[in-house]
mmCIF file with all atom_site columns, C-alpha atoms in Angstrom:
data_model
loop_
_atom_site.group_PDB
_atom_site.id
_atom_site.type_symbol
_atom_site.label_atom_id
_atom_site.label_alt_id
_atom_site.label_comp_id
_atom_site.label_asym_id
_atom_site.label_entity_id
_atom_site.label_seq_id
_atom_site.pdbx_PDB_ins_code
_atom_site.Cartn_x
_atom_site.Cartn_y
_atom_site.Cartn_z
_atom_site.occupancy
_atom_site.B_iso_or_equiv
_atom_site.pdbx_formal_charge
_atom_site.auth_seq_id
_atom_site.auth_comp_id
_atom_site.auth_asym_id
_atom_site.auth_atom_id
_atom_site.pdbx_PDB_model_num
ATOM 1   C CA . GLN A 1 1   ? -63.560 66.167 -88.749  1.00 0.00 ? 1   GLN A CA 1
ATOM 2   C CA . VAL A 1 2   ? -63.165 62.402 -88.663  1.00 0.00 ? 2   VAL A CA 1
ATOM 3   C CA . GLN A 1 3   ? -61.580 61.008 -85.775  1.00 0.00 ? 3   GLN A CA 1
ATOM 4   C CA . LEU A 1 4   ? -59.839 57.648 -85.292  1.00 0.00 ? 4   LEU A CA 1
ATOM 5   C CA . VAL A 1 5   ? -58.927 56.056 -81.897  1.00 0.00 ? 5   VAL A CA 1
ATOM 6   C CA . GLU A 1 6   ? -56.831 53.020 -81.722  1.00 0.00 ? 6   GLU A CA 1
ATOM 7   C CA . SER A 1 7   ? -56.646 50.694 -78.753  1.00 0.00 ? 7   SER A CA 1
ATOM 8   C CA . GLY A 1 8   ? -55.399 47.132 -77.664  1.00 0.00 ? 8   GLY A CA 1
ATOM 9   C CA . GLY A 1 9   ? -51.516 47.569 -77.935  1.00 0.00 ? 9   GLY A CA 1
ATOM 10  C CA . ASP A 1 10  ? -49.735 45.658 -75.389  1.00 0.00 ? 10  ASP A CA 1
ATOM 11  C CA . LEU A 1 11  ? -46.456 43.772 -74.557  1.00 0.00 ? 11  LEU A CA 1
ATOM 12  C CA . VAL A 1 12  ? -46.704 40.212 -76.004  1.00 0.00 ? 12  VAL A CA 1
ATOM 13  C CA . GLN A 1 13  ? -44.325 37.295 -76.315  1.00 0.00 ? 13  GLN A CA 1
ATOM 14  C CA . PRO A 1 14  ? -43.015 36.245 -79.707  1.00 0.00 ? 14  PRO A CA 1
ATOM 15  C CA . GLY A 1 15  ? -45.391 33.805 -81.293  1.00 0.00 ? 15  GLY A CA 1
ATOM 16  C CA . GLY A 1 16  ? -48.311 35.381 -79.364  1.00 0.00 ? 16  GLY A CA 1
ATOM 17  C CA . SER A 1 17  ? -51.519 37.084 -80.639  1.00 0.00 ? 17  SER A CA 1
ATOM 18  C CA . LEU A 1 18  ? -52.989 40.456 -80.164  1.00 0.00 ? 18  LEU A CA 1
ATOM 19  C CA . ARG A 1 19  ? -56.109 42.343 -81.508  1.00 0.00 ? 19  ARG A CA 1
ATOM 20  C CA . LEU A 1 20  ? -56.140 45.949 -82.126  1.00 0.00 ? 20  LEU A CA 1
ATOM 21  C CA . SER A 1 21  ? -59.306 48.004 -82.459  1.00 0.00 ? 21  SER A CA 1
ATOM 22  C CA . CYS A 1 22  ? -60.015 51.331 -84.137  1.00 0.00 ? 22  CYS A CA 1
ATOM 23  C CA . ALA A 1 23  ? -63.037 53.397 -83.444  1.00 0.00 ? 23  ALA A CA 1
ATOM 24  C CA . VAL A 1 24  ? -64.032 55.818 -86.112  1.00 0.00 ? 24  VAL A CA 1
ATOM 25  C CA . THR A 1 25  ? -66.227 58.891 -85.269  1.00 0.00 ? 25  THR A CA 1
ATOM 26  C CA . ARG A 1 26  ? -67.514 62.025 -86.870  1.00 0.00 ? 26  ARG A CA 1
ATOM 27  C CA . PHE A 1 27  ? -67.719 60.564 -90.251  1.00 0.00 ? 27  PHE A CA 1
ATOM 28  C CA . THR A 1 28  ? -70.924 61.018 -92.252  1.00 0.00 ? 28  THR A CA 1
ATOM 29  C CA . THR A 1 29  ? -70.527 57.972 -94.406  1.00 0.00 ? 29  THR A CA 1
ATOM 30  C CA . ASN A 1 30  ? -69.397 54.451 -93.741  1.00 0.00 ? 30  ASN A CA 1
ATOM 31  C CA . HIS A 1 31  ? -68.223 53.984 -97.331  1.00 0.00 ? 31  HIS A CA 1
ATOM 32  C CA . TYR A 1 32  ? -64.628 54.477 -96.743  1.00 0.00 ? 32  TYR A CA 1
ATOM 33  C CA . ALA A 1 33  ? -61.421 52.416 -96.957  1.00 0.00 ? 33  ALA A CA 1
ATOM 34  C CA . ILE A 1 34  ? -59.810 51.908 -93.641  1.00 0.00 ? 34  ILE A CA 1
ATOM 35  C CA . GLY A 1 35  ? -56.402 50.484 -92.873  1.00 0.00 ? 35  GLY A CA 1
ATOM 36  C CA . TRP A 1 36  ? -53.560 49.883 -90.600  1.00 0.00 ? 36  TRP A CA 1
ATOM 37  C CA . PHE A 1 37  ? -50.050 51.361 -90.477  1.00 0.00 ? 37  PHE A CA 1
ATOM 38  C CA . ARG A 1 38  ? -47.248 50.960 -88.197  1.00 0.00 ? 38  ARG A CA 1
ATOM 39  C CA . GLN A 1 39  ? -43.864 52.805 -87.383  1.00 0.00 ? 39  GLN A CA 1
ATOM 40  C CA . ALA A 1 40  ? -41.028 51.485 -85.552  1.00 0.00 ? 40  ALA A CA 1
ATOM 41  C CA . PRO A 1 41  ? -38.322 53.686 -84.021  1.00 0.00 ? 41  PRO A CA 1
ATOM 42  C CA . GLY A 1 42  ? -35.940 55.082 -86.663  1.00 0.00 ? 42  GLY A CA 1
ATOM 43  C CA . LYS A 1 43  ? -37.965 53.701 -89.452  1.00 0.00 ? 43  LYS A CA 1
ATOM 44  C CA . ALA A 1 44  ? -40.506 55.040 -91.985  1.00 0.00 ? 44  ALA A CA 1
ATOM 45  C CA . ARG A 1 45  ? -44.151 54.520 -91.589  1.00 0.00 ? 45  ARG A CA 1
ATOM 46  C CA . GLU A 1 46  ? -45.373 51.271 -93.276  1.00 0.00 ? 46  GLU A CA 1
ATOM 47  C CA . GLY A 1 47  ? -48.861 50.556 -94.538  1.00 0.00 ? 47  GLY A CA 1
ATOM 48  C CA . ILE A 1 48  ? -49.703 46.976 -93.631  1.00 0.00 ? 48  ILE A CA 1
ATOM 49  C CA . ALA A 1 49  ? -53.419 46.493 -94.406  1.00 0.00 ? 49  ALA A CA 1
ATOM 50  C CA . CYS A 1 50  ? -56.178 48.358 -96.223  1.00 0.00 ? 50  CYS A CA 1
ATOM 51  C CA . ILE A 1 51  ? -59.904 47.215 -96.440  1.00 0.00 ? 51  ILE A CA 1
ATOM 52  C CA . SER A 1 52  ? -61.539 48.661 -99.552  1.00 0.00 ? 52  SER A CA 1
ATOM 53  C CA . PRO A 1 53  ? -65.368 48.761 -99.792  1.00 0.00 ? 53  PRO A CA 1
ATOM 54  C CA . SER A 1 54  ? -65.280 49.575 -103.424 1.00 0.00 ? 54  SER A CA 1
ATOM 55  C CA . THR A 1 55  ? -63.536 46.193 -104.317 1.00 0.00 ? 55  THR A CA 1
ATOM 56  C CA . GLY A 1 56  ? -64.679 44.158 -101.260 1.00 0.00 ? 56  GLY A CA 1
ATOM 57  C CA . GLY A 1 57  ? -61.119 43.244 -100.859 1.00 0.00 ? 57  GLY A CA 1
ATOM 58  C CA . THR A 1 58  ? -58.534 43.512 -98.056  1.00 0.00 ? 58  THR A CA 1
ATOM 59  C CA . TYR A 1 59  ? -54.938 44.136 -98.977  1.00 0.00 ? 59  TYR A CA 1
ATOM 60  C CA . TYR A 1 60  ? -51.812 43.311 -97.072  1.00 0.00 ? 60  TYR A CA 1
ATOM 61  C CA . SER A 1 61  ? -48.205 44.105 -97.124  1.00 0.00 ? 61  SER A CA 1
ATOM 62  C CA . ASP A 1 62  ? -45.811 41.210 -97.611  1.00 0.00 ? 62  ASP A CA 1
ATOM 63  C CA . SER A 1 63  ? -44.537 41.698 -94.061  1.00 0.00 ? 63  SER A CA 1
ATOM 64  C CA . VAL A 1 64  ? -47.843 40.752 -92.492  1.00 0.00 ? 64  VAL A CA 1
ATOM 65  C CA . LYS A 1 65  ? -49.529 38.638 -95.087  1.00 0.00 ? 65  LYS A CA 1
ATOM 66  C CA . GLY A 1 66  ? -50.810 35.333 -93.716  1.00 0.00 ? 66  GLY A CA 1
ATOM 67  C CA . ARG A 1 67  ? -50.323 36.533 -90.093  1.00 0.00 ? 67  ARG A CA 1
ATOM 68  C CA . PHE A 1 68  ? -52.504 39.570 -89.689  1.00 0.00 ? 68  PHE A CA 1
ATOM 69  C CA . THR A 1 69  ? -56.108 39.862 -90.570  1.00 0.00 ? 69  THR A CA 1
ATOM 70  C CA . ALA A 1 70  ? -58.009 43.210 -90.835  1.00 0.00 ? 70  ALA A CA 1
ATOM 71  C CA . SER A 1 71  ? -61.618 43.452 -90.502  1.00 0.00 ? 71  SER A CA 1
ATOM 72  C CA . ARG A 1 72  ? -64.331 46.010 -89.838  1.00 0.00 ? 72  ARG A CA 1
ATOM 73  C CA . ASP A 1 73  ? -67.734 46.159 -88.214  1.00 0.00 ? 73  ASP A CA 1
ATOM 74  C CA . ILE A 1 74  ? -69.662 48.850 -90.127  1.00 0.00 ? 74  ILE A CA 1
ATOM 75  C CA . GLY A 1 75  ? -72.402 48.891 -87.666  1.00 0.00 ? 75  GLY A CA 1
ATOM 76  C CA . LYS A 1 76  ? -70.066 49.719 -84.867  1.00 0.00 ? 76  LYS A CA 1
ATOM 77  C CA . ASP A 1 77  ? -67.782 51.918 -86.987  1.00 0.00 ? 77  ASP A CA 1
ATOM 78  C CA . THR A 1 78  ? -64.972 49.950 -85.691  1.00 0.00 ? 78  THR A CA 1
ATOM 79  C CA . ALA A 1 79  ? -62.062 48.318 -87.452  1.00 0.00 ? 79  ALA A CA 1
ATOM 80  C CA . TYR A 1 80  ? -59.846 45.530 -86.071  1.00 0.00 ? 80  TYR A CA 1
ATOM 81  C CA . LEU A 1 81  ? -56.442 44.080 -86.790  1.00 0.00 ? 81  LEU A CA 1
ATOM 82  C CA . GLN A 1 82  ? -55.873 40.522 -85.538  1.00 0.00 ? 82  GLN A CA 1
ATOM 83  C CA . MET A 1 83  ? -52.225 39.797 -85.352  1.00 0.00 ? 83  MET A CA 1
ATOM 84  C CA . ASN A 1 84  ? -51.071 36.233 -84.836  1.00 0.00 ? 84  ASN A CA 1
ATOM 85  C CA . SER A 1 85  ? -47.445 34.663 -84.852  1.00 0.00 ? 85  SER A CA 1
ATOM 86  C CA . LEU A 1 86  ? -46.064 37.877 -83.772  1.00 0.00 ? 86  LEU A CA 1
ATOM 87  C CA . LYS A 1 87  ? -42.312 38.523 -84.053  1.00 0.00 ? 87  LYS A CA 1
ATOM 88  C CA . PRO A 1 88  ? -39.974 41.020 -82.457  1.00 0.00 ? 88  PRO A CA 1
ATOM 89  C CA . GLU A 1 89  ? -39.748 42.891 -85.661  1.00 0.00 ? 89  GLU A CA 1
ATOM 90  C CA . ASP A 1 90  ? -43.463 43.562 -85.370  1.00 0.00 ? 90  ASP A CA 1
ATOM 91  C CA . THR A 1 91  ? -42.740 45.955 -82.517  1.00 0.00 ? 91  THR A CA 1
ATOM 92  C CA . ALA A 1 92  ? -44.000 49.394 -83.542  1.00 0.00 ? 92  ALA A CA 1
ATOM 93  C CA . LYS A 1 93  ? -46.585 51.953 -82.787  1.00 0.00 ? 93  LYS A CA 1
ATOM 94  C CA . TYR A 1 94  ? -49.697 50.942 -84.790  1.00 0.00 ? 94  TYR A CA 1
ATOM 95  C CA . TYR A 1 95  ? -52.138 53.439 -86.323  1.00 0.00 ? 95  TYR A CA 1
ATOM 96  C CA . CYS A 1 96  ? -55.354 53.271 -88.206  1.00 0.00 ? 96  CYS A CA 1
ATOM 97  C CA . ALA A 1 97  ? -56.231 55.658 -90.846  1.00 0.00 ? 97  ALA A CA 1
ATOM 98  C CA . LEU A 1 98  ? -58.297 56.124 -94.006  1.00 0.00 ? 98  LEU A CA 1
ATOM 99  C CA . CYS A 1 99  ? -56.310 54.293 -96.851  1.00 0.00 ? 99  CYS A CA 1
ATOM 100 C CA . ASP A 1 100 ? -56.064 53.805 -100.570 1.00 0.00 ? 100 ASP A CA 1
ATOM 101 C CA . TYR A 1 101 ? -55.242 50.237 -101.563 1.00 0.00 ? 101 TYR A CA 1
ATOM 102 C CA . GLN A 1 102 ? -53.840 51.631 -105.055 1.00 0.00 ? 102 GLN A CA 1
ATOM 103 C CA . ALA A 1 103 ? -51.473 54.167 -103.358 1.00 0.00 ? 103 ALA A CA 1
ATOM 104 C CA . PRO A 1 104 ? -47.961 53.478 -102.433 1.00 0.00 ? 104 PRO A CA 1
ATOM 105 C CA . GLY A 1 105 ? -47.894 52.195 -98.948  1.00 0.00 ? 105 GLY A CA 1
ATOM 106 C CA . PHE A 1 106 ? -51.601 52.334 -98.959  1.00 0.00 ? 106 PHE A CA 1
ATOM 107 C CA . GLY A 1 107 ? -51.601 56.071 -98.625  1.00 0.00 ? 107 GLY A CA 1
ATOM 108 C CA . GLY A 1 108 ? -53.001 57.182 -95.300  1.00 0.00 ? 108 GLY A CA 1
ATOM 109 C CA . ALA A 1 109 ? -55.036 60.122 -94.021  1.00 0.00 ? 109 ALA A CA 1
ATOM 110 C CA . TYR A 1 110 ? -56.540 61.078 -90.626  1.00 0.00 ? 110 TYR A CA 1
ATOM 111 C CA . PHE A 1 111 ? -54.219 59.012 -88.457  1.00 0.00 ? 111 PHE A CA 1
ATOM 112 C CA . GLY A 1 112 ? -55.218 58.285 -84.846  1.00 0.00 ? 112 GLY A CA 1
ATOM 113 C CA . GLN A 1 113 ? -52.794 58.691 -82.000  1.00 0.00 ? 113 GLN A CA 1
ATOM 114 C CA . GLY A 1 114 ? -51.637 55.182 -82.281  1.00 0.00 ? 114 GLY A CA 1
ATOM 115 C CA . THR A 1 115 ? -51.207 52.260 -79.868  1.00 0.00 ? 115 THR A CA 1
ATOM 116 C CA . GLN A 1 116 ? -47.832 50.579 -78.901  1.00 0.00 ? 116 GLN A CA 1
ATOM 117 C CA . VAL A 1 117 ? -47.193 46.953 -79.710  1.00 0.00 ? 117 VAL A CA 1
ATOM 118 C CA . THR A 1 118 ? -44.123 45.466 -78.228  1.00 0.00 ? 118 THR A CA 1
ATOM 119 C CA . VAL A 1 119 ? -43.072 41.868 -79.032  1.00 0.00 ? 119 VAL A CA 1
ATOM 120 C CA . SER A 1 120 ? -40.518 40.587 -76.680  1.00 0.00 ? 120 SER A CA 1
ATOM 121 C CA . SER A 1 121 ? -39.719 37.792 -74.355  1.00 0.00 ? 121 SER A CA 1
#
């Protein structure tokens, strides 16, 4: 079964930057859409980015568009989320997962264990 492992979460000040990584293992193909999701305490999970190999596009939620950049290194089976201009409302546990850019909230399957991002002064 495919496994995804996130890393890179930390405590960062407002306005700061952070890069998350997601290692994908036990997957027999690299032709998959991979994305990022987050969940803050007391809130529903939110899909924030989805990289689609079928379209060559990367899709973002309005909440992170222009501040976050999702990317992937197929050779390393690793995905990244570069987060800039972080705000306190970005505080959440961040997950990577397989995604569907056409699904509500980018869908989501095979979630990793997540990595905590806290934005606070």
